[in-house]
Short mmCIF file of C-alpha atoms in Angstrom, two decimals:
data_model
loop_
_atom_site.label_atom_id
_atom_site.label_comp_id
_atom_site.label_asym_id
_atom_site.label_seq_id
_atom_site.Cartn_x
_atom_site.Cartn_y
_atom_site.Cartn_z
CA MET A 1 20.65 -72.83 -49.42
CA PHE A 2 23.53 -73.15 -46.99
CA VAL A 3 26.09 -73.51 -49.73
CA ARG A 4 24.76 -70.48 -51.61
CA SER A 5 24.77 -68.20 -48.54
CA ALA A 6 28.21 -69.37 -47.54
CA GLY A 7 29.42 -68.49 -51.00
CA LYS A 8 28.00 -64.97 -50.67
CA GLU A 9 29.74 -64.46 -47.36
CA SER A 10 33.06 -65.61 -48.74
CA ARG A 11 32.75 -63.27 -51.71
CA ALA A 12 31.87 -60.30 -49.39
CA VAL A 13 34.86 -61.06 -47.20
CA ALA A 14 37.09 -61.24 -50.19
CA ALA A 15 35.75 -57.92 -51.51
CA GLY A 16 36.32 -56.30 -48.12
CA ILE A 17 39.89 -57.58 -48.06
CA ARG A 18 40.51 -56.20 -51.53
CA ARG A 19 39.08 -52.73 -50.54
CA ARG A 20 41.19 -52.76 -47.39
CA ASP A 21 44.22 -53.50 -49.47
CA GLN A 22 43.37 -50.76 -51.99
CA ASN A 23 42.58 -48.09 -49.30
CA PRO A 24 45.06 -48.45 -46.46
CA TRP A 25 43.91 -47.03 -43.08
CA THR A 26 44.67 -43.36 -42.39
CA PRO A 27 43.16 -40.84 -39.91
CA ALA A 28 41.53 -38.97 -42.82
CA ASN A 29 39.91 -42.16 -44.11
CA ALA A 30 38.69 -42.95 -40.60
CA TRP A 31 36.97 -39.57 -40.23
CA THR A 32 35.49 -39.87 -43.72
CA SER A 33 34.13 -43.31 -42.91
CA LEU A 34 32.68 -42.01 -39.65
CA LEU A 35 31.03 -39.05 -41.44
CA ASP A 36 29.63 -41.34 -44.17
CA SER A 37 28.31 -43.69 -41.51
CA TYR A 38 26.62 -40.80 -39.58
CA ILE A 39 25.08 -39.24 -42.70
CA SER A 40 23.74 -42.56 -43.95
CA ARG A 41 21.98 -43.14 -40.63
CA SER A 42 21.09 -39.49 -39.79
CA HIS A 43 17.49 -38.53 -39.19
CA ILE A 44 18.12 -34.82 -39.84
CA HIS A 45 15.70 -34.01 -42.62
CA GLY A 46 17.46 -33.30 -45.88
CA LEU A 47 21.00 -33.91 -44.65
CA TYR A 48 21.32 -37.56 -45.69
CA LEU A 49 19.67 -36.79 -49.05
CA LEU A 50 22.53 -34.49 -49.99
CA PHE A 51 24.98 -37.39 -49.81
CA LEU A 52 22.74 -40.12 -51.17
CA PRO A 53 24.63 -41.67 -54.14
CA SER A 54 21.46 -42.23 -56.15
CA MET A 55 20.27 -38.62 -55.76
CA ARG A 56 20.28 -36.58 -58.96
CA ARG A 57 22.26 -33.36 -59.09
CA ARG A 58 19.18 -31.13 -59.56
CA MET A 59 17.43 -32.64 -56.54
CA ARG A 60 20.62 -32.40 -54.55
CA VAL A 61 20.75 -28.64 -55.25
CA LEU A 62 17.10 -28.18 -54.26
CA TRP A 63 17.62 -30.10 -51.02
CA ALA A 64 20.74 -28.03 -50.31
CA LEU A 65 18.77 -24.78 -50.74
CA ALA A 66 15.98 -26.08 -48.50
CA LEU A 67 18.51 -27.08 -45.84
CA ILE A 68 20.22 -23.67 -45.99
CA CYS A 69 16.87 -21.89 -45.59
CA ALA A 70 15.94 -24.10 -42.64
CA CYS A 71 19.28 -23.45 -40.92
CA THR A 72 18.92 -19.71 -41.53
CA VAL A 73 15.48 -19.66 -39.92
CA LEU A 74 16.80 -21.76 -37.01
CA PHE A 75 19.71 -19.40 -36.36
CA HIS A 76 17.47 -16.33 -36.66
CA VAL A 77 14.87 -17.67 -34.22
CA SER A 78 17.62 -18.79 -31.84
CA TYR A 79 19.12 -15.30 -32.01
CA LEU A 80 15.75 -13.69 -31.25
CA LEU A 81 15.18 -16.01 -28.30
CA GLY A 82 18.68 -15.39 -27.00
CA GLU A 83 18.26 -11.63 -27.34
CA ARG A 84 14.92 -11.78 -25.55
CA TYR A 85 16.51 -13.77 -22.75
CA HIS A 86 19.41 -11.32 -22.56
CA ASN A 87 17.05 -8.31 -22.37
CA LYS A 88 15.29 -9.82 -19.32
CA GLN A 89 11.80 -8.70 -20.28
CA PHE A 90 9.10 -8.87 -17.62
CA GLN A 91 5.45 -9.75 -17.70
CA THR A 92 2.81 -9.03 -15.08
CA ILE A 93 -0.03 -11.49 -14.76
CA VAL A 94 -2.96 -12.03 -12.41
CA ALA A 95 -1.70 -14.67 -9.98
CA HIS A 96 -4.93 -14.79 -7.98
CA SER A 97 -8.18 -12.98 -8.65
CA HIS A 98 -9.91 -13.86 -5.36
CA ALA A 99 -7.22 -14.00 -2.67
CA SER A 100 -8.62 -13.63 0.84
CA ILE A 101 -8.10 -10.31 2.62
CA HIS A 102 -7.61 -12.29 5.83
CA HIS A 103 -3.96 -12.61 4.75
CA ILE A 104 -3.39 -8.88 5.27
CA ALA A 105 -3.86 -6.52 8.20
CA PHE A 106 -6.58 -3.91 8.37
CA PRO A 107 -5.24 -0.56 7.10
CA VAL A 108 -3.68 2.04 9.35
CA VAL A 109 -6.20 4.87 9.75
CA ILE A 110 -4.61 8.24 10.61
CA ILE A 111 -6.78 11.18 11.68
CA CYS A 112 -5.56 14.78 11.79
CA ASN A 113 -7.56 17.83 12.80
CA LYS A 114 -7.00 20.58 10.24
CA ASN A 115 -6.49 22.84 13.25
CA ARG A 116 -3.60 20.95 14.78
CA LEU A 117 -3.57 22.66 18.20
CA ASN A 118 -6.01 22.84 21.08
CA TRP A 119 -5.98 26.60 21.67
CA SER A 120 -7.52 26.25 25.12
CA ARG A 121 -4.11 25.11 26.41
CA LEU A 122 -2.41 28.34 25.31
CA PRO A 123 -2.50 30.07 28.74
CA GLU A 124 -1.00 27.00 30.39
CA THR A 125 1.72 26.85 27.73
CA LYS A 126 2.60 30.52 28.16
CA SER A 127 2.97 30.02 31.87
CA LEU A 128 5.03 26.85 31.47
CA TYR A 129 7.55 28.50 29.12
CA ASN A 130 7.65 31.87 30.92
CA ILE A 131 6.42 33.93 27.99
CA THR A 132 6.53 37.62 28.87
CA PRO A 133 3.80 40.08 27.81
CA ALA A 134 6.20 41.57 25.27
CA GLN A 135 6.70 38.14 23.68
CA GLU A 136 3.05 37.07 23.68
CA GLU A 137 2.12 38.52 20.28
CA LEU A 138 5.02 36.84 18.47
CA PHE A 139 4.53 33.61 20.43
CA GLU A 140 0.86 33.42 19.45
CA ARG A 141 1.68 34.21 15.82
CA ILE A 142 4.17 31.34 15.71
CA LEU A 143 1.70 28.89 17.25
CA THR A 144 -1.03 30.06 14.86
CA ALA A 145 1.31 29.12 12.02
CA TYR A 146 1.91 25.70 13.63
CA ASP A 147 -1.87 25.27 13.86
CA GLY A 148 -2.05 24.91 10.07
CA PHE A 149 1.48 23.60 9.45
CA SER A 150 2.09 20.75 6.99
CA PHE A 151 4.87 19.83 4.58
CA HIS A 152 3.31 21.52 1.54
CA ASN A 153 2.29 24.57 3.56
CA PHE A 154 5.51 26.19 4.75
CA ASN A 155 4.14 29.56 3.68
CA VAL A 156 2.33 29.79 7.05
CA PHE A 157 5.63 31.21 8.30
CA ASP A 158 5.65 34.07 5.79
CA THR A 159 4.68 36.43 8.60
CA LEU A 160 8.01 35.70 10.29
CA LEU A 161 10.11 36.98 7.39
CA GLY A 162 12.16 39.92 8.60
CA GLU A 163 11.20 39.37 12.25
CA SER A 164 13.73 39.26 15.07
CA LEU A 165 13.36 35.74 16.46
CA ASP A 166 16.32 35.59 18.82
CA GLU A 167 14.24 35.99 21.97
CA LEU A 168 12.24 32.79 21.35
CA ASN A 169 14.79 30.79 19.38
CA HIS A 170 15.73 28.78 22.48
CA LEU A 171 12.25 27.22 22.63
CA ASN A 172 11.56 23.81 21.15
CA PHE A 173 8.40 24.56 19.18
CA THR A 174 8.09 20.95 18.05
CA GLN A 175 7.67 19.94 21.68
CA ILE A 176 5.26 22.82 22.30
CA ALA A 177 3.16 21.80 19.28
CA ILE A 178 3.05 18.20 20.54
CA GLU A 179 1.95 19.35 24.00
CA MET A 180 -0.82 21.51 22.52
CA SER A 181 -1.98 18.94 19.98
CA TRP A 182 -5.34 17.23 20.32
CA ARG A 183 -5.62 14.21 22.57
CA CYS A 184 -7.69 11.21 21.64
CA ASP A 185 -10.41 11.88 24.23
CA GLU A 186 -10.82 15.45 22.96
CA ILE A 187 -11.68 14.74 19.33
CA LEU A 188 -12.62 11.02 19.20
CA LYS A 189 -15.78 9.50 20.59
CA ASP A 190 -18.06 6.46 20.22
CA CYS A 191 -15.42 4.18 18.69
CA TYR A 192 -16.43 0.76 17.35
CA TRP A 193 -14.09 -1.91 16.05
CA GLN A 194 -15.73 -4.84 14.26
CA THR A 195 -19.14 -3.80 15.67
CA ALA A 196 -17.87 -3.90 19.30
CA ARG A 197 -17.68 -0.66 21.27
CA ARG A 198 -14.11 0.19 22.30
CA ASP A 199 -12.21 2.85 24.20
CA CYS A 200 -10.93 5.30 21.57
CA CYS A 201 -7.71 5.95 23.48
CA LYS A 202 -6.91 2.23 23.46
CA LEU A 203 -7.35 2.09 19.70
CA PHE A 204 -5.49 5.25 18.70
CA ARG A 205 -1.98 6.43 19.52
CA PRO A 206 -0.13 9.69 18.63
CA ARG A 207 1.76 9.64 15.34
CA ARG A 208 4.06 12.07 13.52
CA LEU A 209 3.16 12.74 9.92
CA PRO A 210 4.01 15.32 7.22
CA LEU A 211 0.57 16.72 8.09
CA GLY A 212 1.61 17.30 11.70
CA TYR A 213 1.00 15.48 14.96
CA CYS A 214 -1.96 13.15 14.47
CA LEU A 215 -3.67 10.03 15.84
CA ALA A 216 -3.19 6.59 14.25
CA PHE A 217 -5.17 3.36 14.50
CA ASN A 218 -3.69 -0.14 14.00
CA GLU A 219 -0.13 0.98 13.28
CA LEU A 220 1.59 -1.43 15.66
CA GLU A 221 -1.14 -3.96 16.47
CA LYS A 222 -1.81 -4.91 12.83
CA ARG A 223 -5.28 -6.21 13.60
CA ARG A 224 -6.90 -8.21 10.82
CA GLY A 225 -10.34 -7.55 9.44
CA THR A 226 -12.60 -10.59 9.73
CA GLU A 227 -15.68 -9.20 7.99
CA THR A 228 -16.48 -6.95 5.07
CA GLY A 229 -19.12 -4.36 4.38
CA ILE A 230 -20.32 -1.18 6.01
CA ASN A 231 -19.96 -0.90 9.81
CA THR A 232 -17.76 -4.03 10.01
CA GLY A 233 -14.42 -2.21 10.34
CA LEU A 234 -13.65 1.02 12.21
CA LEU A 235 -16.55 3.33 13.11
CA LEU A 236 -16.16 6.46 15.22
CA ARG A 237 -17.36 10.00 15.76
CA LEU A 238 -15.02 12.97 15.21
CA LEU A 239 -15.51 16.06 17.36
CA LEU A 240 -14.65 19.36 15.71
CA ARG A 241 -14.27 21.48 18.89
CA GLN A 242 -14.34 24.69 16.88
CA ALA A 243 -14.47 26.86 20.00
CA HIS A 244 -10.93 25.70 20.85
CA HIS A 245 -9.39 26.47 17.44
CA ALA A 246 -6.77 29.16 16.89
CA PRO A 247 -8.68 32.36 16.09
CA GLY A 248 -5.98 33.56 13.73
CA ASN A 249 -6.11 30.49 11.46
CA PRO A 250 -8.54 31.23 8.59
CA GLY A 251 -8.26 27.75 7.07
CA LEU A 252 -11.20 25.44 6.40
CA LYS A 253 -12.46 23.32 9.26
CA GLY A 254 -12.59 19.56 9.30
CA PHE A 255 -10.23 16.59 9.40
CA TRP A 256 -7.64 14.89 7.24
CA LEU A 257 -7.96 11.12 6.89
CA THR A 258 -5.08 8.95 5.68
CA VAL A 259 -5.47 5.22 4.95
CA VAL A 260 -2.13 3.43 4.50
CA GLU A 261 -0.39 0.11 4.93
CA SER A 262 1.14 -0.49 8.36
CA SER A 263 4.75 -0.02 7.20
CA VAL A 264 4.04 3.14 5.18
CA TRP A 265 4.87 6.50 6.77
CA PHE A 266 2.45 8.76 4.91
CA GLY A 267 -0.09 8.81 2.11
CA PHE A 268 -2.39 11.17 0.28
CA PRO A 269 -5.04 12.49 2.71
CA ILE A 270 -8.81 12.43 2.29
CA ASP A 271 -10.80 15.52 3.23
CA VAL A 272 -13.46 14.82 5.89
CA LEU A 273 -15.93 17.70 5.97
CA PRO A 274 -17.92 18.88 9.00
CA HIS A 275 -21.56 17.87 9.44
CA SER A 276 -21.20 14.74 7.33
CA ARG A 277 -21.03 10.99 7.51
CA THR A 278 -18.06 9.66 5.54
CA ASN A 279 -17.96 6.02 4.47
CA VAL A 280 -14.60 4.85 3.15
CA ALA A 281 -14.64 1.44 1.45
CA VAL A 282 -11.15 -0.03 1.05
CA THR A 283 -10.12 -2.43 -1.71
CA ALA A 284 -6.71 -4.11 -1.59
CA VAL A 285 -4.42 -5.00 -4.51
CA TYR A 286 -1.22 -6.96 -3.80
CA HIS A 287 1.72 -7.03 -6.21
CA TYR A 288 4.91 -9.06 -5.91
CA TYR A 289 7.94 -10.05 -8.00
CA ASP A 290 8.73 -13.76 -8.07
CA GLU A 291 12.12 -15.31 -7.36
CA SER A 292 13.17 -15.43 -11.02
CA THR A 293 13.51 -11.62 -10.98
CA LEU A 294 15.49 -11.23 -7.76
CA SER A 295 18.84 -12.06 -9.35
CA LEU A 296 18.58 -8.85 -11.40
CA PRO A 297 19.61 -5.42 -10.07
CA SER A 298 16.85 -3.22 -8.65
CA SER A 299 17.33 -0.65 -11.42
CA TRP A 300 16.42 -3.31 -14.00
CA ARG A 301 13.30 -4.70 -12.35
CA HIS A 302 12.24 -1.28 -10.92
CA CYS A 303 11.62 -2.45 -7.37
CA VAL A 304 13.65 -2.92 -4.18
CA MET A 305 13.65 -5.77 -1.67
CA ASP A 306 13.96 -5.12 2.07
CA TYR A 307 17.41 -6.70 2.26
CA GLU A 308 18.93 -4.82 -0.70
CA LYS A 309 20.57 -2.16 1.44
CA GLN A 310 23.46 -1.87 -1.01
CA SER A 311 21.13 -0.85 -3.84
CA GLU A 312 21.49 2.69 -5.14
CA HIS A 313 17.72 3.10 -4.70
CA PHE A 314 17.57 1.95 -1.08
CA HIS A 315 16.70 5.16 0.79
CA THR A 316 14.29 5.07 3.69
CA LEU A 317 13.48 6.76 6.98
CA GLU A 318 15.70 5.80 9.88
CA GLY A 319 14.45 2.63 11.52
CA GLN A 320 11.69 2.12 8.94
CA LYS A 321 11.08 -0.60 6.38
CA TYR A 322 11.83 0.24 2.75
CA MET A 323 8.67 1.40 1.00
CA LEU A 324 8.10 3.86 -1.83
CA GLU A 325 6.45 6.39 0.49
CA ASN A 326 9.19 6.04 3.11
CA CYS A 327 11.78 6.70 0.43
CA GLN A 328 9.85 9.81 -0.63
CA ALA A 329 9.69 10.99 3.00
CA GLU A 330 13.45 10.55 3.29
CA CYS A 331 13.81 12.48 0.04
CA GLN A 332 11.73 15.30 1.55
CA GLN A 333 14.13 15.49 4.48
CA ARG A 334 17.14 15.66 2.18
CA TYR A 335 15.65 18.57 0.27
CA LEU A 336 14.99 20.39 3.55
CA LEU A 337 18.62 19.82 4.47
CA ARG A 338 19.73 21.07 1.06
CA TYR A 339 17.75 24.31 1.29
CA CYS A 340 17.84 25.13 5.01
CA ASN A 341 20.37 22.74 6.61
CA CYS A 342 17.73 21.24 8.90
CA THR A 343 14.65 19.04 8.88
CA VAL A 344 11.24 19.33 10.54
CA ASP A 345 11.31 16.69 13.26
CA LEU A 346 7.56 17.15 13.79
CA PHE A 347 6.96 15.33 10.49
CA TYR A 348 9.36 12.37 10.71
CA PRO A 349 10.64 9.72 13.13
CA PRO A 350 13.70 10.60 15.24
CA SER A 351 16.92 10.69 13.23
CA GLY A 352 20.41 12.10 13.30
CA TYR A 353 19.49 15.10 11.12
CA PRO A 354 19.56 18.55 12.78
CA ALA A 355 16.07 19.78 13.65
CA CYS A 356 14.88 23.18 12.46
CA ARG A 357 14.80 25.89 15.11
CA LEU A 358 12.63 28.98 15.10
CA LYS A 359 15.18 31.00 13.11
CA ASP A 360 15.08 28.36 10.34
CA LEU A 361 11.33 28.68 9.72
CA PRO A 362 11.56 31.77 7.45
CA CYS A 363 14.00 29.79 5.28
CA LEU A 364 11.39 27.03 4.91
CA ALA A 365 8.79 29.62 3.95
CA SER A 366 11.01 31.14 1.28
CA HIS A 367 11.50 27.71 -0.35
CA ASN A 368 7.87 26.62 -0.10
CA HIS A 369 7.35 26.89 -3.88
CA LEU A 370 10.13 24.33 -4.45
CA LEU A 371 8.64 21.75 -2.08
CA GLN A 372 5.19 21.29 -3.57
CA ASN A 373 5.49 18.39 -6.01
CA PHE A 374 7.31 15.14 -6.60
CA GLU A 375 8.99 14.80 -9.98
CA GLN A 376 9.99 11.65 -11.81
CA PRO A 377 13.53 11.58 -13.21
CA GLU A 378 13.67 12.53 -16.90
CA GLU A 379 10.06 13.75 -17.03
CA HIS A 380 10.93 17.33 -18.04
CA PRO A 381 10.58 16.76 -21.82
CA TYR A 382 7.01 15.57 -21.29
CA VAL A 383 5.67 17.48 -18.25
CA HIS A 384 5.53 21.25 -18.02
CA ARG A 385 6.05 22.77 -14.58
CA GLU A 386 6.36 26.39 -13.60
CA GLU A 387 8.52 25.45 -10.61
CA SER A 388 10.89 22.56 -10.08
CA GLY A 389 9.90 19.95 -7.52
CA LEU A 390 11.39 17.10 -5.54
CA VAL A 391 13.24 14.68 -7.80
CA CYS A 392 13.24 11.43 -5.84
CA GLU A 393 14.53 8.25 -7.45
CA CYS A 394 12.31 5.99 -5.41
CA LEU A 395 11.04 2.56 -6.44
CA HIS A 396 8.26 0.37 -5.12
CA ASN A 397 8.95 -2.43 -2.71
CA CYS A 398 8.96 -5.74 -4.62
CA LYS A 399 6.15 -6.84 -2.30
CA SER A 400 3.74 -3.94 -2.08
CA LEU A 401 0.12 -3.50 -1.13
CA THR A 402 -2.04 -0.83 -2.75
CA LEU A 403 -5.13 0.33 -0.87
CA LEU A 404 -7.83 1.85 -3.07
CA THR A 405 -10.44 3.95 -1.31
CA ASP A 406 -14.01 4.52 -2.46
CA MET A 407 -15.50 7.39 -0.46
CA ARG A 408 -19.18 8.22 0.00
CA LYS A 409 -20.39 11.27 1.96
CA SER A 410 -23.81 12.20 3.26
CA VAL A 411 -24.86 15.42 5.02
CA LEU A 412 -26.01 15.09 8.63
CA GLN A 413 -28.20 18.25 8.55
CA PRO A 414 -26.82 19.96 11.68
CA TRP A 415 -29.85 22.25 11.96
CA LEU A 416 -31.89 19.18 12.92
CA GLN A 417 -29.51 17.93 15.63
CA PRO A 418 -30.81 18.22 19.21
CA ASN A 419 -27.57 19.25 20.97
CA ALA A 420 -24.38 21.17 20.28
CA SER A 421 -22.16 18.10 20.63
CA ALA A 422 -23.93 16.37 17.77
CA VAL A 423 -23.79 19.51 15.64
CA GLU A 424 -19.99 19.68 15.87
CA SER A 425 -19.41 15.99 15.18
CA MET A 426 -19.11 13.83 12.08
CA TRP A 427 -19.18 10.07 11.62
CA LEU A 428 -16.32 8.19 9.99
CA ASN A 429 -16.66 4.61 8.81
CA VAL A 430 -13.70 2.68 7.33
CA PHE A 431 -14.19 -0.92 6.17
CA PHE A 432 -13.10 -3.52 3.63
CA LYS A 433 -15.35 -3.40 0.60
CA LYS A 434 -15.12 -7.09 -0.35
CA PRO A 435 -13.60 -10.27 1.09
CA SER A 436 -11.12 -10.82 -1.73
CA MET A 437 -8.30 -8.96 -3.42
CA LEU A 438 -6.39 -9.08 -6.67
CA VAL A 439 -2.85 -10.45 -6.60
CA TYR A 440 -0.49 -9.55 -9.43
CA LYS A 441 2.78 -11.35 -10.09
CA THR A 442 5.69 -10.07 -12.17
CA ASN A 443 8.17 -12.58 -13.57
CA LEU A 444 10.63 -12.99 -16.40
CA ILE A 445 9.14 -13.87 -19.78
CA TYR A 446 12.06 -16.21 -20.50
CA THR A 447 14.32 -17.83 -17.96
CA TRP A 448 17.29 -20.01 -18.93
CA VAL A 449 15.11 -23.10 -18.48
CA ASP A 450 12.55 -21.72 -20.95
CA LEU A 451 15.35 -20.86 -23.36
CA ILE A 452 16.73 -24.40 -23.33
CA GLY A 453 13.23 -25.79 -23.80
CA MET A 454 12.70 -23.58 -26.85
CA LEU A 455 15.93 -24.73 -28.45
CA LEU A 456 15.35 -28.44 -27.89
#
């Protein structure tokens, strides 16, 4: 056995020496040997079969076609994955279906009397500003317009078109409107917060709004709601005080109610009718973009972070956090500046923009039809409008809270009430509807880590 194996080894060595002598070493031979060695040991399906010496030509062709098809599919799929990664497509998923509402503050509740001014203070105001008998008629007409003044209602100043306003132009009518506006103890009564009776004037504070000068609850304190269900949030009685309304304002009576997040300047108001009990159930939906999206520009992901002040979409009210509604409010101011070179400081926080004086109000009235609606950029081919609106390129905050309101009203039957105070009042009840909220998360469908994982 030993002799036979030794003989085999000697013959193999001799054969190797002869091959080495016949094929002297060159770089080309070295690379060929390395390639032959790799192919003979390769585990890539089909590759080693192409170079197998015993493989027939027909089978070699079939394996070559199969390998070409496999490589084509591989390159095509890799291209699709790479293109999908390059396009940065997003997906929005439900991150949490029962997140606790204890993580968020109770909404800001803003209450505005549709008749903004307490007309009983008119004599005092006339005396304070030295209004002469000759000026009284015009002065009262201006304040009657302010009594129903809101951003979408500049036409209240139509009566001033063509009037000589020089005599009263020195007056600051924003300040006069604030002084004549309703105080908390005049229109709010019987306030309850989380079933405990509270002083209304300690819960509410004055607040500017595109609806006028109003009263806001929980704007700065950011109190959290601990319970859910009817009567567990904010409960109060609203006093109409119709006897102290401007006699020249023919508008409907009642209140405007706005429910917004604490950092939002304005929202769409809810009509609170007289002689009714209004229950407003609030449901919260939270939406955020995860960190994988923050490396992209705001125009790509369609949202703006608080710190992205260099973004082309970062427009907000002075001193206010970036939010969609705050951007829209800033857009409103810019349109007022475009049309009349001033802004209505009664509607917005203090800023460096020039405030409209009395002589500017007819200009606002003449442009009222252009200030009614918000438009989305590039919507004209799909939406028909008789008049152009406010084109505001505003995006959501990447961490935004949506408050959905479910309103129920019941009539109080004023003819059955025992006293006049009860007849002119209405109950308002704002509360969280359920103890949980939906949380949506938006992220990239494919990140670079996912792409590498797909290719491996």
